[in-house]
Amino acid sequence: MPNYQGGYSQIVTTKGNETFNLPENFTHEEGAVSYYPFVVAHKALIHRAQISRGKSIFIIGGNRDVGAAAIQIAKAYGMYPIVASAGTEAGMKFMKDRGADHVLDHR
C-alpha cells in the first residue's frame, strides 16, 4: 500500500498495480473510504488464499468492512458458493446485498 505525503491532494502519481477502478455505482466518497478494506481483503484472498473461479469460500464476519469487501471480491472472481456469517438479521441481509450466496447466523 502506498503512503503519500499530502494525502489531501487532488492528484498523485503511483504505480498501476497500486490502483483499481471503482465499480460504476460507487461515488468518489465511497471509493475514498473503501480503499483499505478492499486492499486488505484483496491481499488475503488473492495473495494468501490464492482463490480461483468456481471454488467455495466461507467468510466469517462478512458484515464488517473487510468481510464485505471479501464477499464482493470473491463474487468478482467467480467463486461459488460464497458463504458468510454474521450475528444479526441486519448483518445477514447486508451480506446478501453484497453478493453472498448463503448466509449463516453465527450466534
PDB file of N, CA and C in Angstrom:
ATOM      1  N   MET A   1       0.833  -1.171   0.000  1.00  0.00           N
ATOM      2  CA  MET A   1       0.000   0.000   0.000  1.00  0.00           C
ATOM      3  C   MET A   1       0.879   1.235   0.000  1.00  0.00           C
ATOM      4  N   PRO A   2       0.614   2.125  -0.925  1.00  0.00           N
ATOM      5  CA  PRO A   2       1.425   3.338  -0.959  1.00  0.00           C
ATOM      6  C   PRO A   2       1.108   4.252   0.215  1.00  0.00           C
ATOM      7  N   ASN A   3       2.070   5.033   0.594  1.00  0.00           N
ATOM      8  CA  ASN A   3       1.896   6.012   1.656  1.00  0.00           C
ATOM      9  C   ASN A   3       2.418   7.336   1.123  1.00  0.00           C
ATOM     10  N   TYR A   4       1.562   8.314   1.027  1.00  0.00           N
ATOM     11  CA  TYR A   4       1.929   9.585   0.413  1.00  0.00           C
ATOM     12  C   TYR A   4       1.892  10.722   1.415  1.00  0.00           C
ATOM     13  N   GLN A   5       2.824  11.646   1.256  1.00  0.00           N
ATOM     14  CA  GLN A   5       2.732  12.917   1.964  1.00  0.00           C
ATOM     15  C   GLN A   5       1.714  13.756   1.202  1.00  0.00           C
ATOM     16  N   GLY A   6       0.939  14.542   1.890  1.00  0.00           N
ATOM     17  CA  GLY A   6      -0.056  15.368   1.203  1.00  0.00           C
ATOM     18  C   GLY A   6      -1.256  14.547   0.775  1.00  0.00           C
ATOM     19  N   GLY A   7      -1.785  13.746   1.667  1.00  0.00           N
ATOM     20  CA  GLY A   7      -2.901  12.865   1.348  1.00  0.00           C
ATOM     21  C   GLY A   7      -4.168  13.572   0.923  1.00  0.00           C
ATOM     22  N   TYR A   8      -4.238  14.883   1.106  1.00  0.00           N
ATOM     23  CA  TYR A   8      -5.416  15.627   0.689  1.00  0.00           C
ATOM     24  C   TYR A   8      -5.263  16.178  -0.722  1.00  0.00           C
ATOM     25  N   SER A   9      -4.244  15.774  -1.435  1.00  0.00           N
ATOM     26  CA  SER A   9      -4.013  16.241  -2.800  1.00  0.00           C
ATOM     27  C   SER A   9      -5.119  15.750  -3.720  1.00  0.00           C
ATOM     28  N   GLN A  10      -5.364  16.511  -4.777  1.00  0.00           N
ATOM     29  CA  GLN A  10      -6.343  16.087  -5.772  1.00  0.00           C
ATOM     30  C   GLN A  10      -5.738  15.121  -6.776  1.00  0.00           C
ATOM     31  N   ILE A  11      -4.425  15.199  -6.987  1.00  0.00           N
ATOM     32  CA  ILE A  11      -3.753  14.356  -7.972  1.00  0.00           C
ATOM     33  C   ILE A  11      -2.482  13.787  -7.354  1.00  0.00           C
ATOM     34  N   VAL A  12      -2.247  12.497  -7.550  1.00  0.00           N
ATOM     35  CA  VAL A  12      -0.996  11.853  -7.155  1.00  0.00           C
ATOM     36  C   VAL A  12      -0.577  10.925  -8.288  1.00  0.00           C
ATOM     37  N   THR A  13       0.694  10.580  -8.330  1.00  0.00           N
ATOM     38  CA  THR A  13       1.156   9.571  -9.280  1.00  0.00           C
ATOM     39  C   THR A  13       1.508   8.316  -8.500  1.00  0.00           C
ATOM     40  N   THR A  14       1.247   7.180  -9.102  1.00  0.00           N
ATOM     41  CA  THR A  14       1.510   5.903  -8.449  1.00  0.00           C
ATOM     42  C   THR A  14       1.696   4.819  -9.501  1.00  0.00           C
ATOM     43  N   LYS A  15       2.102   3.658  -9.083  1.00  0.00           N
ATOM     44  CA  LYS A  15       2.232   2.513  -9.982  1.00  0.00           C
ATOM     45  C   LYS A  15       0.843   1.969 -10.313  1.00  0.00           C
ATOM     46  N   GLY A  16       0.705   1.446 -11.499  1.00  0.00           N
ATOM     47  CA  GLY A  16      -0.584   0.911 -11.933  1.00  0.00           C
ATOM     48  C   GLY A  16      -1.105  -0.214 -11.068  1.00  0.00           C
ATOM     49  N   ASN A  17      -0.203  -1.029 -10.506  1.00  0.00           N
ATOM     50  CA  ASN A  17      -0.664  -2.145  -9.680  1.00  0.00           C
ATOM     51  C   ASN A  17      -1.070  -1.715  -8.277  1.00  0.00           C
ATOM     52  N   GLU A  18      -0.997  -0.431  -7.991  1.00  0.00           N
ATOM     53  CA  GLU A  18      -1.434   0.091  -6.695  1.00  0.00           C
ATOM     54  C   GLU A  18      -2.761   0.833  -6.812  1.00  0.00           C
ATOM     55  N   THR A  19      -3.438   0.671  -7.941  1.00  0.00           N
ATOM     56  CA  THR A  19      -4.717   1.345  -8.164  1.00  0.00           C
ATOM     57  C   THR A  19      -5.764   0.322  -8.582  1.00  0.00           C
ATOM     58  N   PHE A  20      -7.016   0.723  -8.513  1.00  0.00           N
ATOM     59  CA  PHE A  20      -8.094  -0.113  -9.030  1.00  0.00           C
ATOM     60  C   PHE A  20      -9.241   0.786  -9.444  1.00  0.00           C
ATOM     61  N   ASN A  21     -10.037   0.312 -10.389  1.00  0.00           N
ATOM     62  CA  ASN A  21     -11.205   1.058 -10.842  1.00  0.00           C
ATOM     63  C   ASN A  21     -12.337   0.879  -9.843  1.00  0.00           C
ATOM     64  N   LEU A  22     -13.056   1.948  -9.596  1.00  0.00           N
ATOM     65  CA  LEU A  22     -14.223   1.859  -8.729  1.00  0.00           C
ATOM     66  C   LEU A  22     -15.375   1.248  -9.507  1.00  0.00           C
ATOM     67  N   PRO A  23     -16.205   0.454  -8.842  1.00  0.00           N
ATOM     68  CA  PRO A  23     -17.425  -0.012  -9.512  1.00  0.00           C
ATOM     69  C   PRO A  23     -18.263   1.192  -9.948  1.00  0.00           C
ATOM     70  N   GLU A  24     -19.023   1.032 -11.007  1.00  0.00           N
ATOM     71  CA  GLU A  24     -19.793   2.148 -11.558  1.00  0.00           C
ATOM     72  C   GLU A  24     -20.752   2.771 -10.554  1.00  0.00           C
ATOM     73  N   ASN A  25     -21.256   1.975  -9.618  1.00  0.00           N
ATOM     74  CA  ASN A  25     -22.235   2.504  -8.663  1.00  0.00           C
ATOM     75  C   ASN A  25     -21.598   3.162  -7.439  1.00  0.00           C
ATOM     76  N   PHE A  26     -20.259   3.285  -7.404  1.00  0.00           N
ATOM     77  CA  PHE A  26     -19.562   3.930  -6.289  1.00  0.00           C
ATOM     78  C   PHE A  26     -19.395   5.418  -6.558  1.00  0.00           C
ATOM     79  N   THR A  27     -19.600   6.224  -5.517  1.00  0.00           N
ATOM     80  CA  THR A  27     -19.243   7.639  -5.600  1.00  0.00           C
ATOM     81  C   THR A  27     -17.758   7.760  -5.261  1.00  0.00           C
ATOM     82  N   HIS A  28     -17.182   8.927  -5.522  1.00  0.00           N
ATOM     83  CA  HIS A  28     -15.780   9.143  -5.150  1.00  0.00           C
ATOM     84  C   HIS A  28     -15.609   9.055  -3.631  1.00  0.00           C
ATOM     85  N   GLU A  29     -16.615   9.522  -2.892  1.00  0.00           N
ATOM     86  CA  GLU A  29     -16.550   9.458  -1.432  1.00  0.00           C
ATOM     87  C   GLU A  29     -16.530   8.004  -0.956  1.00  0.00           C
ATOM     88  N   GLU A  30     -17.374   7.158  -1.558  1.00  0.00           N
ATOM     89  CA  GLU A  30     -17.386   5.740  -1.185  1.00  0.00           C
ATOM     90  C   GLU A  30     -16.057   5.079  -1.540  1.00  0.00           C
ATOM     91  N   GLY A  31     -15.497   5.460  -2.666  1.00  0.00           N
ATOM     92  CA  GLY A  31     -14.198   4.925  -3.069  1.00  0.00           C
ATOM     93  C   GLY A  31     -13.098   5.317  -2.107  1.00  0.00           C
ATOM     94  N   ALA A  32     -13.164   6.549  -1.623  1.00  0.00           N
ATOM     95  CA  ALA A  32     -12.123   7.043  -0.718  1.00  0.00           C
ATOM     96  C   ALA A  32     -12.107   6.271   0.596  1.00  0.00           C
ATOM     97  N   VAL A  33     -13.267   5.923   1.124  1.00  0.00           N
ATOM     98  CA  VAL A  33     -13.309   5.212   2.406  1.00  0.00           C
ATOM     99  C   VAL A  33     -13.262   3.697   2.239  1.00  0.00           C
ATOM    100  N   SER A  34     -13.332   3.208   1.013  1.00  0.00           N
ATOM    101  CA  SER A  34     -13.319   1.767   0.764  1.00  0.00           C
ATOM    102  C   SER A  34     -11.938   1.219   0.481  1.00  0.00           C
ATOM    103  N   TYR A  35     -10.958   2.071   0.327  1.00  0.00           N
ATOM    104  CA  TYR A  35      -9.639   1.650  -0.125  1.00  0.00           C
ATOM    105  C   TYR A  35      -9.028   0.567   0.769  1.00  0.00           C
ATOM    106  N   TYR A  36      -8.852   0.846   2.046  1.00  0.00           N
ATOM    107  CA  TYR A  36      -8.153  -0.095   2.925  1.00  0.00           C
ATOM    108  C   TYR A  36      -8.883  -1.426   3.102  1.00  0.00           C
ATOM    109  N   PRO A  37     -10.200  -1.444   3.330  1.00  0.00           N
ATOM    110  CA  PRO A  37     -10.859  -2.753   3.428  1.00  0.00           C
ATOM    111  C   PRO A  37     -10.678  -3.604   2.167  1.00  0.00           C
ATOM    112  N   PHE A  38     -10.746  -2.976   1.003  1.00  0.00           N
ATOM    113  CA  PHE A  38     -10.593  -3.735  -0.237  1.00  0.00           C
ATOM    114  C   PHE A  38      -9.157  -4.201  -0.441  1.00  0.00           C
ATOM    115  N   VAL A  39      -8.189  -3.378  -0.077  1.00  0.00           N
ATOM    116  CA  VAL A  39      -6.786  -3.787  -0.209  1.00  0.00           C
ATOM    117  C   VAL A  39      -6.489  -4.962   0.721  1.00  0.00           C
ATOM    118  N   VAL A  40      -6.943  -4.880   1.957  1.00  0.00           N
ATOM    119  CA  VAL A  40      -6.709  -5.964   2.917  1.00  0.00           C
ATOM    120  C   VAL A  40      -7.383  -7.251   2.434  1.00  0.00           C
ATOM    121  N   ALA A  41      -8.641  -7.150   2.016  1.00  0.00           N
ATOM    122  CA  ALA A  41      -9.361  -8.330   1.537  1.00  0.00           C
ATOM    123  C   ALA A  41      -8.704  -8.896   0.277  1.00  0.00           C
ATOM    124  N   HIS A  42      -8.288  -8.033  -0.624  1.00  0.00           N
ATOM    125  CA  HIS A  42      -7.650  -8.477  -1.867  1.00  0.00           C
ATOM    126  C   HIS A  42      -6.355  -9.228  -1.565  1.00  0.00           C
ATOM    127  N   LYS A  43      -5.532  -8.664  -0.698  1.00  0.00           N
ATOM    128  CA  LYS A  43      -4.272  -9.341  -0.347  1.00  0.00           C
ATOM    129  C   LYS A  43      -4.544 -10.699   0.301  1.00  0.00           C
ATOM    130  N   ALA A  44      -5.535 -10.757   1.183  1.00  0.00           N
ATOM    131  CA  ALA A  44      -5.854 -12.022   1.851  1.00  0.00           C
ATOM    132  C   ALA A  44      -6.369 -13.066   0.866  1.00  0.00           C
ATOM    133  N   LEU A  45      -7.263 -12.662  -0.018  1.00  0.00           N
ATOM    134  CA  LEU A  45      -7.878 -13.626  -0.931  1.00  0.00           C
ATOM    135  C   LEU A  45      -6.974 -14.004  -2.096  1.00  0.00           C
ATOM    136  N   ILE A  46      -6.354 -13.027  -2.709  1.00  0.00           N
ATOM    137  CA  ILE A  46      -5.578 -13.279  -3.922  1.00  0.00           C
ATOM    138  C   ILE A  46      -4.173 -13.774  -3.600  1.00  0.00           C
ATOM    139  N   HIS A  47      -3.504 -13.100  -2.695  1.00  0.00           N
ATOM    140  CA  HIS A  47      -2.104 -13.429  -2.431  1.00  0.00           C
ATOM    141  C   HIS A  47      -1.926 -14.549  -1.404  1.00  0.00           C
ATOM    142  N   ARG A  48      -2.763 -14.565  -0.372  1.00  0.00           N
ATOM    143  CA  ARG A  48      -2.601 -15.595   0.668  1.00  0.00           C
ATOM    144  C   ARG A  48      -3.417 -16.852   0.352  1.00  0.00           C
ATOM    145  N   ALA A  49      -4.710 -16.686   0.131  1.00  0.00           N
ATOM    146  CA  ALA A  49      -5.582 -17.848  -0.099  1.00  0.00           C
ATOM    147  C   ALA A  49      -5.537 -18.338  -1.544  1.00  0.00           C
ATOM    148  N   GLN A  50      -5.090 -17.507  -2.444  1.00  0.00           N
ATOM    149  CA  GLN A  50      -4.995 -17.842  -3.872  1.00  0.00           C
ATOM    150  C   GLN A  50      -6.314 -18.412  -4.398  1.00  0.00           C
ATOM    151  N   ILE A  51      -7.385 -17.620  -4.234  1.00  0.00           N
ATOM    152  CA  ILE A  51      -8.718 -18.044  -4.656  1.00  0.00           C
ATOM    153  C   ILE A  51      -8.772 -18.238  -6.171  1.00  0.00           C
ATOM    154  N   SER A  52      -9.776 -19.004  -6.611  1.00  0.00           N
ATOM    155  CA  SER A  52      -9.963 -19.198  -8.048  1.00  0.00           C
ATOM    156  C   SER A  52     -11.437 -19.436  -8.361  1.00  0.00           C
ATOM    157  N   ARG A  53     -11.787 -19.176  -9.601  1.00  0.00           N
ATOM    158  CA  ARG A  53     -13.162 -19.300 -10.089  1.00  0.00           C
ATOM    159  C   ARG A  53     -13.716 -20.697  -9.788  1.00  0.00           C
ATOM    160  N   GLY A  54     -14.982 -20.705  -9.340  1.00  0.00           N
ATOM    161  CA  GLY A  54     -15.670 -21.966  -9.111  1.00  0.00           C
ATOM    162  C   GLY A  54     -15.399 -22.630  -7.774  1.00  0.00           C
ATOM    163  N   LYS A  55     -14.486 -22.097  -6.987  1.00  0.00           N
ATOM    164  CA  LYS A  55     -14.193 -22.659  -5.662  1.00  0.00           C
ATOM    165  C   LYS A  55     -15.116 -22.018  -4.630  1.00  0.00           C
ATOM    166  N   SER A  56     -15.349 -22.721  -3.544  1.00  0.00           N
ATOM    167  CA  SER A  56     -16.195 -22.185  -2.475  1.00  0.00           C
ATOM    168  C   SER A  56     -15.347 -21.411  -1.475  1.00  0.00           C
ATOM    169  N   ILE A  57     -16.023 -20.547  -0.714  1.00  0.00           N
ATOM    170  CA  ILE A  57     -15.334 -19.762   0.307  1.00  0.00           C
ATOM    171  C   ILE A  57     -16.299 -19.497   1.459  1.00  0.00           C
ATOM    172  N   PHE A  58     -15.763 -19.474   2.679  1.00  0.00           N
ATOM    173  CA  PHE A  58     -16.530 -19.127   3.876  1.00  0.00           C
ATOM    174  C   PHE A  58     -15.884 -17.904   4.500  1.00  0.00           C
ATOM    175  N   ILE A  59     -16.659 -16.839   4.657  1.00  0.00           N
ATOM    176  CA  ILE A  59     -16.159 -15.577   5.197  1.00  0.00           C
ATOM    177  C   ILE A  59     -16.848 -15.319   6.534  1.00  0.00           C
ATOM    178  N   ILE A  60     -16.069 -15.343   7.602  1.00  0.00           N
ATOM    179  CA  ILE A  60     -16.599 -15.067   8.939  1.00  0.00           C
ATOM    180  C   ILE A  60     -16.640 -13.553   9.123  1.00  0.00           C
ATOM    181  N   GLY A  61     -17.763 -13.041   9.615  1.00  0.00           N
ATOM    182  CA  GLY A  61     -17.883 -11.599   9.820  1.00  0.00           C
ATOM    183  C   GLY A  61     -18.015 -10.844   8.509  1.00  0.00           C
ATOM    184  N   GLY A  62     -18.771 -11.402   7.582  1.00  0.00           N
ATOM    185  CA  GLY A  62     -18.936 -10.774   6.275  1.00  0.00           C
ATOM    186  C   GLY A  62     -19.711  -9.473   6.297  1.00  0.00           C
ATOM    187  N   ASN A  63     -20.254  -9.108   7.449  1.00  0.00           N
ATOM    188  CA  ASN A  63     -20.989  -7.851   7.547  1.00  0.00           C
ATOM    189  C   ASN A  63     -20.103  -6.694   8.006  1.00  0.00           C
ATOM    190  N   ARG A  64     -18.829  -6.938   8.199  1.00  0.00           N
ATOM    191  CA  ARG A  64     -17.881  -5.882   8.574  1.00  0.00           C
ATOM    192  C   ARG A  64     -17.165  -5.384   7.328  1.00  0.00           C
ATOM    193  N   ASP A  65     -16.354  -4.345   7.460  1.00  0.00           N
ATOM    194  CA  ASP A  65     -15.773  -3.701   6.282  1.00  0.00           C
ATOM    195  C   ASP A  65     -14.912  -4.637   5.438  1.00  0.00           C
ATOM    196  N   VAL A  66     -13.963  -5.334   6.032  1.00  0.00           N
ATOM    197  CA  VAL A  66     -13.091  -6.225   5.260  1.00  0.00           C
ATOM    198  C   VAL A  66     -13.876  -7.441   4.769  1.00  0.00           C
ATOM    199  N   GLY A  67     -14.750  -7.969   5.591  1.00  0.00           N
ATOM    200  CA  GLY A  67     -15.569  -9.111   5.177  1.00  0.00           C
ATOM    201  C   GLY A  67     -16.472  -8.777   4.006  1.00  0.00           C
ATOM    202  N   ALA A  68     -17.097  -7.599   4.041  1.00  0.00           N
ATOM    203  CA  ALA A  68     -17.959  -7.172   2.933  1.00  0.00           C
ATOM    204  C   ALA A  68     -17.152  -7.001   1.651  1.00  0.00           C
ATOM    205  N   ALA A  69     -15.948  -6.456   1.777  1.00  0.00           N
ATOM    206  CA  ALA A  69     -15.071  -6.323   0.611  1.00  0.00           C
ATOM    207  C   ALA A  69     -14.693  -7.702   0.088  1.00  0.00           C
ATOM    208  N   ALA A  70     -14.424  -8.643   0.985  1.00  0.00           N
ATOM    209  CA  ALA A  70     -14.058 -10.004   0.581  1.00  0.00           C
ATOM    210  C   ALA A  70     -15.192 -10.678  -0.189  1.00  0.00           C
ATOM    211  N   ILE A  71     -16.422 -10.470   0.252  1.00  0.00           N
ATOM    212  CA  ILE A  71     -17.572 -11.033  -0.466  1.00  0.00           C
ATOM    213  C   ILE A  71     -17.599 -10.504  -1.895  1.00  0.00           C
ATOM    214  N   GLN A  72     -17.434  -9.200  -2.047  1.00  0.00           N
ATOM    215  CA  GLN A  72     -17.509  -8.593  -3.375  1.00  0.00           C
ATOM    216  C   GLN A  72     -16.348  -9.025  -4.273  1.00  0.00           C
ATOM    217  N   ILE A  73     -15.161  -9.153  -3.705  1.00  0.00           N
ATOM    218  CA  ILE A  73     -14.007  -9.612  -4.489  1.00  0.00           C
ATOM    219  C   ILE A  73     -14.209 -11.068  -4.899  1.00  0.00           C
ATOM    220  N   ALA A  74     -14.657 -11.902  -3.964  1.00  0.00           N
ATOM    221  CA  ALA A  74     -14.902 -13.314  -4.282  1.00  0.00           C
ATOM    222  C   ALA A  74     -15.936 -13.444  -5.398  1.00  0.00           C
ATOM    223  N   LYS A  75     -16.970 -12.623  -5.344  1.00  0.00           N
ATOM    224  CA  LYS A  75     -18.003 -12.637  -6.387  1.00  0.00           C
ATOM    225  C   LYS A  75     -17.401 -12.228  -7.725  1.00  0.00           C
ATOM    226  N   ALA A  76     -16.586 -11.183  -7.720  1.00  0.00           N
ATOM    227  CA  ALA A  76     -15.960 -10.701  -8.951  1.00  0.00           C
ATOM    228  C   ALA A  76     -15.026 -11.745  -9.557  1.00  0.00           C
ATOM    229  N   TYR A  77     -14.424 -12.587  -8.724  1.00  0.00           N
ATOM    230  CA  TYR A  77     -13.517 -13.634  -9.202  1.00  0.00           C
ATOM    231  C   TYR A  77     -14.249 -14.929  -9.551  1.00  0.00           C
ATOM    232  N   GLY A  78     -15.574 -14.925  -9.438  1.00  0.00           N
ATOM    233  CA  GLY A  78     -16.359 -16.082  -9.854  1.00  0.00           C
ATOM    234  C   GLY A  78     -16.380 -17.233  -8.880  1.00  0.00           C
ATOM    235  N   MET A  79     -16.150 -16.958  -7.606  1.00  0.00           N
ATOM    236  CA  MET A  79     -16.202 -18.026  -6.608  1.00  0.00           C
ATOM    237  C   MET A  79     -17.660 -18.397  -6.339  1.00  0.00           C
ATOM    238  N   TYR A  80     -17.900 -19.685  -6.099  1.00  0.00           N
ATOM    239  CA  TYR A  80     -19.247 -20.147  -5.793  1.00  0.00           C
ATOM    240  C   TYR A  80     -19.166 -21.474  -5.058  1.00  0.00           C
ATOM    241  N   PRO A  81     -19.928 -21.644  -4.002  1.00  0.00           N
ATOM    242  CA  PRO A  81     -20.740 -20.635  -3.350  1.00  0.00           C
ATOM    243  C   PRO A  81     -19.918 -19.771  -2.400  1.00  0.00           C
ATOM    244  N   ILE A  82     -20.409 -18.571  -2.183  1.00  0.00           N
ATOM    245  CA  ILE A  82     -19.827 -17.672  -1.189  1.00  0.00           C
ATOM    246  C   ILE A  82     -20.724 -17.760   0.040  1.00  0.00           C
ATOM    247  N   VAL A  83     -20.180 -18.301   1.116  1.00  0.00           N
ATOM    248  CA  VAL A  83     -20.914 -18.462   2.368  1.00  0.00           C
ATOM    249  C   VAL A  83     -20.309 -17.492   3.368  1.00  0.00           C
ATOM    250  N   ALA A  84     -21.158 -16.733   4.054  1.00  0.00           N
ATOM    251  CA  ALA A  84     -20.659 -15.745   5.006  1.00  0.00           C
ATOM    252  C   ALA A  84     -21.506 -15.786   6.271  1.00  0.00           C
ATOM    253  N   SER A  85     -20.908 -15.353   7.385  1.00  0.00           N
ATOM    254  CA  SER A  85     -21.636 -15.378   8.653  1.00  0.00           C
ATOM    255  C   SER A  85     -21.651 -14.007   9.305  1.00  0.00           C
ATOM    256  N   ALA A  86     -22.729 -13.783  10.056  1.00  0.00           N
ATOM    257  CA  ALA A  86     -22.890 -12.571  10.862  1.00  0.00           C
ATOM    258  C   ALA A  86     -23.723 -12.948  12.078  1.00  0.00           C
ATOM    259  N   GLY A  87     -23.854 -12.024  13.007  1.00  0.00           N
ATOM    260  CA  GLY A  87     -24.583 -12.316  14.230  1.00  0.00           C
ATOM    261  C   GLY A  87     -25.901 -11.587  14.376  1.00  0.00           C
ATOM    262  N   THR A  88     -26.348 -10.920  13.312  1.00  0.00           N
ATOM    263  CA  THR A  88     -27.620 -10.198  13.372  1.00  0.00           C
ATOM    264  C   THR A  88     -28.384 -10.389  12.064  1.00  0.00           C
ATOM    265  N   GLU A  89     -29.688 -10.181  12.128  1.00  0.00           N
ATOM    266  CA  GLU A  89     -30.514 -10.235  10.913  1.00  0.00           C
ATOM    267  C   GLU A  89     -30.079  -9.156   9.925  1.00  0.00           C
ATOM    268  N   ALA A  90     -29.797  -7.961  10.442  1.00  0.00           N
ATOM    269  CA  ALA A  90     -29.362  -6.867   9.564  1.00  0.00           C
ATOM    270  C   ALA A  90     -28.039  -7.215   8.881  1.00  0.00           C
ATOM    271  N   GLY A  91     -27.135  -7.837   9.631  1.00  0.00           N
ATOM    272  CA  GLY A  91     -25.854  -8.248   9.062  1.00  0.00           C
ATOM    273  C   GLY A  91     -26.023  -9.292   7.976  1.00  0.00           C
ATOM    274  N   MET A  92     -26.957 -10.215   8.175  1.00  0.00           N
ATOM    275  CA  MET A  92     -27.185 -11.249   7.169  1.00  0.00           C
ATOM    276  C   MET A  92     -27.790 -10.651   5.896  1.00  0.00           C
ATOM    277  N   LYS A  93     -28.694  -9.692   6.047  1.00  0.00           N
ATOM    278  CA  LYS A  93     -29.248  -9.015   4.867  1.00  0.00           C
ATOM    279  C   LYS A  93     -28.153  -8.237   4.144  1.00  0.00           C
ATOM    280  N   PHE A  94     -27.321  -7.553   4.893  1.00  0.00           N
ATOM    281  CA  PHE A  94     -26.213  -6.782   4.329  1.00  0.00           C
ATOM    282  C   PHE A  94     -25.314  -7.679   3.474  1.00  0.00           C
ATOM    283  N   MET A  95     -24.995  -8.871   3.974  1.00  0.00           N
ATOM    284  CA  MET A  95     -24.118  -9.781   3.229  1.00  0.00           C
ATOM    285  C   MET A  95     -24.792 -10.286   1.959  1.00  0.00           C
ATOM    286  N   LYS A  96     -26.079 -10.584   2.017  1.00  0.00           N
ATOM    287  CA  LYS A  96     -26.810 -10.998   0.813  1.00  0.00           C
ATOM    288  C   LYS A  96     -26.793  -9.873  -0.216  1.00  0.00           C
ATOM    289  N   ASP A  97     -26.973  -8.644   0.256  1.00  0.00           N
ATOM    290  CA  ASP A  97     -26.953  -7.488  -0.649  1.00  0.00           C
ATOM    291  C   ASP A  97     -25.589  -7.298  -1.299  1.00  0.00           C
ATOM    292  N   ARG A  98     -24.523  -7.759  -0.652  1.00  0.00           N
ATOM    293  CA  ARG A  98     -23.163  -7.629  -1.189  1.00  0.00           C
ATOM    294  C   ARG A  98     -22.797  -8.784  -2.109  1.00  0.00           C
ATOM    295  N   GLY A  99     -23.627  -9.839  -2.141  1.00  0.00           N
ATOM    296  CA  GLY A  99     -23.365 -10.923  -3.077  1.00  0.00           C
ATOM    297  C   GLY A  99     -23.142 -12.294  -2.480  1.00  0.00           C
ATOM    298  N   ALA A 100     -23.278 -12.441  -1.159  1.00  0.00           N
ATOM    299  CA  ALA A 100     -23.122 -13.771  -0.557  1.00  0.00           C
ATOM    300  C   ALA A 100     -24.241 -14.689  -1.055  1.00  0.00           C
ATOM    301  N   ASP A 101     -23.889 -15.919  -1.392  1.00  0.00           N
ATOM    302  CA  ASP A 101     -24.882 -16.879  -1.870  1.00  0.00           C
ATOM    303  C   ASP A 101     -25.655 -17.498  -0.717  1.00  0.00           C
ATOM    304  N   HIS A 102     -24.981 -17.720   0.398  1.00  0.00           N
ATOM    305  CA  HIS A 102     -25.607 -18.287   1.598  1.00  0.00           C
ATOM    306  C   HIS A 102     -25.094 -17.514   2.804  1.00  0.00           C
ATOM    307  N   VAL A 103     -25.993 -17.239   3.750  1.00  0.00           N
ATOM    308  CA  VAL A 103     -25.583 -16.539   4.970  1.00  0.00           C
ATOM    309  C   VAL A 103     -25.955 -17.390   6.182  1.00  0.00           C
ATOM    310  N   LEU A 104     -25.105 -17.328   7.193  1.00  0.00           N
ATOM    311  CA  LEU A 104     -25.309 -18.084   8.425  1.00  0.00           C
ATOM    312  C   LEU A 104     -25.324 -17.140   9.612  1.00  0.00           C
ATOM    313  N   ASP A 105     -26.146 -17.472  10.592  1.00  0.00           N
ATOM    314  CA  ASP A 105     -26.180 -16.739  11.852  1.00  0.00           C
ATOM    315  C   ASP A 105     -25.208 -17.439  12.801  1.00  0.00           C
ATOM    316  N   HIS A 106     -24.098 -16.787  13.145  1.00  0.00           N
ATOM    317  CA  HIS A 106     -23.090 -17.445  13.987  1.00  0.00           C
ATOM    318  C   HIS A 106     -23.323 -17.264  15.488  1.00  0.00           C
ATOM    319  N   ARG A 107     -24.491 -16.765  15.860  1.00  0.00           N
ATOM    320  CA  ARG A 107     -24.787 -16.648  17.292  1.00  0.00           C
ATOM    321  C   ARG A 107     -25.046 -17.996  17.903  1.00  0.00           C
TER     322      ARG A 107
END
